PDB file of C-alpha atoms in Angstrom:
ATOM      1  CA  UNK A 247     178.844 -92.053  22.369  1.00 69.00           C
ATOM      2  CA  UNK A 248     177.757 -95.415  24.436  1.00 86.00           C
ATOM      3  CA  UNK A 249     175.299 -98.035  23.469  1.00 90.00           C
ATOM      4  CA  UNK A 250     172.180 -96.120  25.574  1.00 92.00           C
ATOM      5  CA  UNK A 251     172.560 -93.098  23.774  1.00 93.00           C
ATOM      6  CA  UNK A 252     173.212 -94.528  20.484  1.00 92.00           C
ATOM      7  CA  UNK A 253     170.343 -96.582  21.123  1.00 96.00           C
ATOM      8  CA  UNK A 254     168.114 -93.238  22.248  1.00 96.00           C
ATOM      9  CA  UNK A 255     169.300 -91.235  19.165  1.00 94.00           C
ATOM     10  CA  UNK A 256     168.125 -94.226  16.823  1.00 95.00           C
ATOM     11  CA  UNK A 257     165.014 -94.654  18.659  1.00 97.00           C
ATOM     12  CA  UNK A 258     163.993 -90.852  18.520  1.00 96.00           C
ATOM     13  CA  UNK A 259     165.028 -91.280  14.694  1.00 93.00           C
ATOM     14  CA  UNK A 260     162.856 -93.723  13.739  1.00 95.00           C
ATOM     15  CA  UNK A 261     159.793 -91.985  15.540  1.00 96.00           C
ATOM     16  CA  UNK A 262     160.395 -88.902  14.115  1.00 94.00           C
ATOM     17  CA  UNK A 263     159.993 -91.092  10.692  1.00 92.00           C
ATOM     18  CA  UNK A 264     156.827 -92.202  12.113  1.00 93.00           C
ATOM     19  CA  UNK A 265     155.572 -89.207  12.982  1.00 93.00           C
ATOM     20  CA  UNK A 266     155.144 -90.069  16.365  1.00 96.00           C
ATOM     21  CA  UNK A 267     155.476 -87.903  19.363  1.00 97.00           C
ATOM     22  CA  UNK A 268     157.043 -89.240  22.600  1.00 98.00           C
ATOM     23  CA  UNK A 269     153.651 -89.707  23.869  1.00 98.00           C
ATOM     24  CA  UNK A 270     152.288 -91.485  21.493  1.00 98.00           C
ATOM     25  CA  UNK A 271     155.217 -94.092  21.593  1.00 98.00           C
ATOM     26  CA  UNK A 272     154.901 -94.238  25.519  1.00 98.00           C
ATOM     27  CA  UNK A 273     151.234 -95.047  24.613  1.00 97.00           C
ATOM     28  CA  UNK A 274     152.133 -97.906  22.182  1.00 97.00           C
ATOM     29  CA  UNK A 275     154.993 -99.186  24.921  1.00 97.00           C
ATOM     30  CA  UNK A 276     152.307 -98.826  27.900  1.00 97.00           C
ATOM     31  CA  UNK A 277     154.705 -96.126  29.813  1.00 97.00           C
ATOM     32  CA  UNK A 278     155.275 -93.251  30.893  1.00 97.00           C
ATOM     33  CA  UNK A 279     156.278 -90.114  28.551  1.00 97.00           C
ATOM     34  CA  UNK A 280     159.856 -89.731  30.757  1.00 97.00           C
ATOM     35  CA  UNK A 281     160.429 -93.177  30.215  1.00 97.00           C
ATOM     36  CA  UNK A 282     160.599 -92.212  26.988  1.00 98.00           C
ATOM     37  CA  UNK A 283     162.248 -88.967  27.083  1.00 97.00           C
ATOM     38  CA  UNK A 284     164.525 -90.453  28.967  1.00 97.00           C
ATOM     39  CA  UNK A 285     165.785 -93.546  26.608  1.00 97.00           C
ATOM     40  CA  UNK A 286     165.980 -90.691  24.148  1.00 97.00           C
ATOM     41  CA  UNK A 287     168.698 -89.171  25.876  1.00 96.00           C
ATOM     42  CA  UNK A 288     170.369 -92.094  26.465  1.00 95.00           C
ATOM     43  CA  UNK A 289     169.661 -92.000  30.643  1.00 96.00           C
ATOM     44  CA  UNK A 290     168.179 -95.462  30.841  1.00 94.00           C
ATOM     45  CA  UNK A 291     168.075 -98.161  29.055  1.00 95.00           C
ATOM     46  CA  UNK A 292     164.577-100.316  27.893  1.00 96.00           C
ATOM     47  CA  UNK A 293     163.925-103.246  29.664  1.00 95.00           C
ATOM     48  CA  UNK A 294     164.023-106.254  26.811  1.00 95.00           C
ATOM     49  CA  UNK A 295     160.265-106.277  26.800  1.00 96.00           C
ATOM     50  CA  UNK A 296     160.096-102.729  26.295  1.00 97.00           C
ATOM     51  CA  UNK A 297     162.266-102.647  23.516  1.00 97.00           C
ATOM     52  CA  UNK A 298     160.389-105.268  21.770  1.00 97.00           C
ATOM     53  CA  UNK A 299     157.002-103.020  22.042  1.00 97.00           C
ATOM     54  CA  UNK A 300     159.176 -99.818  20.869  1.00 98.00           C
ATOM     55  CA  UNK A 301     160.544-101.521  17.951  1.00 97.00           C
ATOM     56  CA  UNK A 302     157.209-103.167  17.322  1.00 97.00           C
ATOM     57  CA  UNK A 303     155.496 -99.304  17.551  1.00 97.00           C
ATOM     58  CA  UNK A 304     158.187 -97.972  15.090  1.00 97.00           C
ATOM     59  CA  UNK A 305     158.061-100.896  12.585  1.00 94.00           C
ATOM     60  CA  UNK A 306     161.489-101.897  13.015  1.00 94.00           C
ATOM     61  CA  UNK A 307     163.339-105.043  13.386  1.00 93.00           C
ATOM     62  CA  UNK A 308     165.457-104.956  16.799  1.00 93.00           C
ATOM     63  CA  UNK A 309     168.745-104.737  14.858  1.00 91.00           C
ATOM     64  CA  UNK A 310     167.538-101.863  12.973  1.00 91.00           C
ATOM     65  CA  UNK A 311     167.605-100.376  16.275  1.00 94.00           C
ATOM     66  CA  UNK A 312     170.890-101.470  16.980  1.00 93.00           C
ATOM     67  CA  UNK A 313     172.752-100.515  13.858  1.00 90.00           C
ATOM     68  CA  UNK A 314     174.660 -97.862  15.005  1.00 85.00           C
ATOM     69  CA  UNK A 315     176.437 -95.842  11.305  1.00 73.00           C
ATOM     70  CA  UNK A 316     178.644 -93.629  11.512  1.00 68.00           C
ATOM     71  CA  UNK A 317     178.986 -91.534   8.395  1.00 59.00           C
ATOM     72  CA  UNK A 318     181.721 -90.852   6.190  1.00 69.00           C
ATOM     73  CA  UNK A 319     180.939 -90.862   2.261  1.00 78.00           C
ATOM     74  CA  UNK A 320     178.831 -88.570   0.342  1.00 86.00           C
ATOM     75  CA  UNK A 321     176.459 -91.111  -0.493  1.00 85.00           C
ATOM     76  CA  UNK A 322     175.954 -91.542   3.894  1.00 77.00           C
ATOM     77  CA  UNK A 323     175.992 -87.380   4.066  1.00 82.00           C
ATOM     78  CA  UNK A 324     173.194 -87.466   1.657  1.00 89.00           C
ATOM     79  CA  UNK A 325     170.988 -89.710   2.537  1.00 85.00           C
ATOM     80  CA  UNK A 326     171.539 -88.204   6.037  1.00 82.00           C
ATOM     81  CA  UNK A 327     170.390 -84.795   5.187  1.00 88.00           C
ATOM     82  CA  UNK A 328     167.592 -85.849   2.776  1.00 91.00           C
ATOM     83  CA  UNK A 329     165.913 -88.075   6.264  1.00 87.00           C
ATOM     84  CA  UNK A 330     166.970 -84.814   8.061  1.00 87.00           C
ATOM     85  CA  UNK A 331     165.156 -82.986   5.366  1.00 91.00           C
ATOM     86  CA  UNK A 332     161.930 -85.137   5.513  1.00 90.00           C
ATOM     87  CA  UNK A 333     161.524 -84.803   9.477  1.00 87.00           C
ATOM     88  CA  UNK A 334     160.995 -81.213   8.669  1.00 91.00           C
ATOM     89  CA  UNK A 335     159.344 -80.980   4.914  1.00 89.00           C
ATOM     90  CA  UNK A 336     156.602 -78.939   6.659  1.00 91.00           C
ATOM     91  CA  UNK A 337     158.094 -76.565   8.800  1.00 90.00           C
ATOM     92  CA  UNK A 338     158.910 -73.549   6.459  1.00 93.00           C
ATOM     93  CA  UNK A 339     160.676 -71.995   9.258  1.00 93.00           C
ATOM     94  CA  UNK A 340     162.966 -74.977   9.942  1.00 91.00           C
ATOM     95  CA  UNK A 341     163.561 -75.177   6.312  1.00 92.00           C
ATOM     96  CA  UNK A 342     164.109 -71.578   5.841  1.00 93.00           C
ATOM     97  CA  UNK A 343     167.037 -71.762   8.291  1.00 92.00           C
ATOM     98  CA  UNK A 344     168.371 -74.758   6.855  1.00 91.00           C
ATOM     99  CA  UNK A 345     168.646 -73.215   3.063  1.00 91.00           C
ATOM    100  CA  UNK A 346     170.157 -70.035   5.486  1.00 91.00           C
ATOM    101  CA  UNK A 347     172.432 -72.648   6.439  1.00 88.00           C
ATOM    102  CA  UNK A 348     173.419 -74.131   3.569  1.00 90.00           C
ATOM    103  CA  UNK A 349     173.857 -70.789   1.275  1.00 89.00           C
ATOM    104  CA  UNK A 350     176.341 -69.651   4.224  1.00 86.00           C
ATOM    105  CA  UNK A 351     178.589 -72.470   3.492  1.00 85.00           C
ATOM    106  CA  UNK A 352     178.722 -72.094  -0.340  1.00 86.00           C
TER     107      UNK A 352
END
């Protein structure tokens, strides 16, 4: 993966946390909801000023933003699937197919 769309994957991370939708994080930046959509997938790049007002809207530090893990002990799985988790605590049809999932692999 290359730095835009390791940069896109954290950025729709962290506004999932938020709760935010794409357009209310192109509202907070002042642009459009493609420009958004678009970082996301790791098409385009911010500008520096724009990444400044999208870490500002998700309450992260720039670095967070660039701290690219990758994951490899049980502790990282964890805490992976426990965030996962959380982005979907009140979907009960997400979360039924993730238990689905999980008994499968037992």
């Amino acid at each position: 993966m290359n730095l835009k769309e390791n940069l896109g994957k954290n950025i729709q991370k962290y506004r999932k946390l938020n709760k935010l939708t794409q357009e209310k994080l192109a509202e907070a930046v002042d642009v459009d909801i493609n420009s958004i959509s678009s970082i996301e997938r790791g098409k385009y790049f911010p500008t520096p000023d724009n990444l400044v007002k999208i870490s500002e809207a998700l309450n992260v530090s720039l670095s967070d933003l660039f701290t690219f893990q990758s994951l490899g002990s049980c502790e990282d799985y964890e805490k992976e699937i426990k965030n996962n988790i959380n982005l979907i605590r009140n979907d009960a049809v997400k979360l039924a197919a993730v238990n689905a999932f999980i008994k499968n692999i037992l």
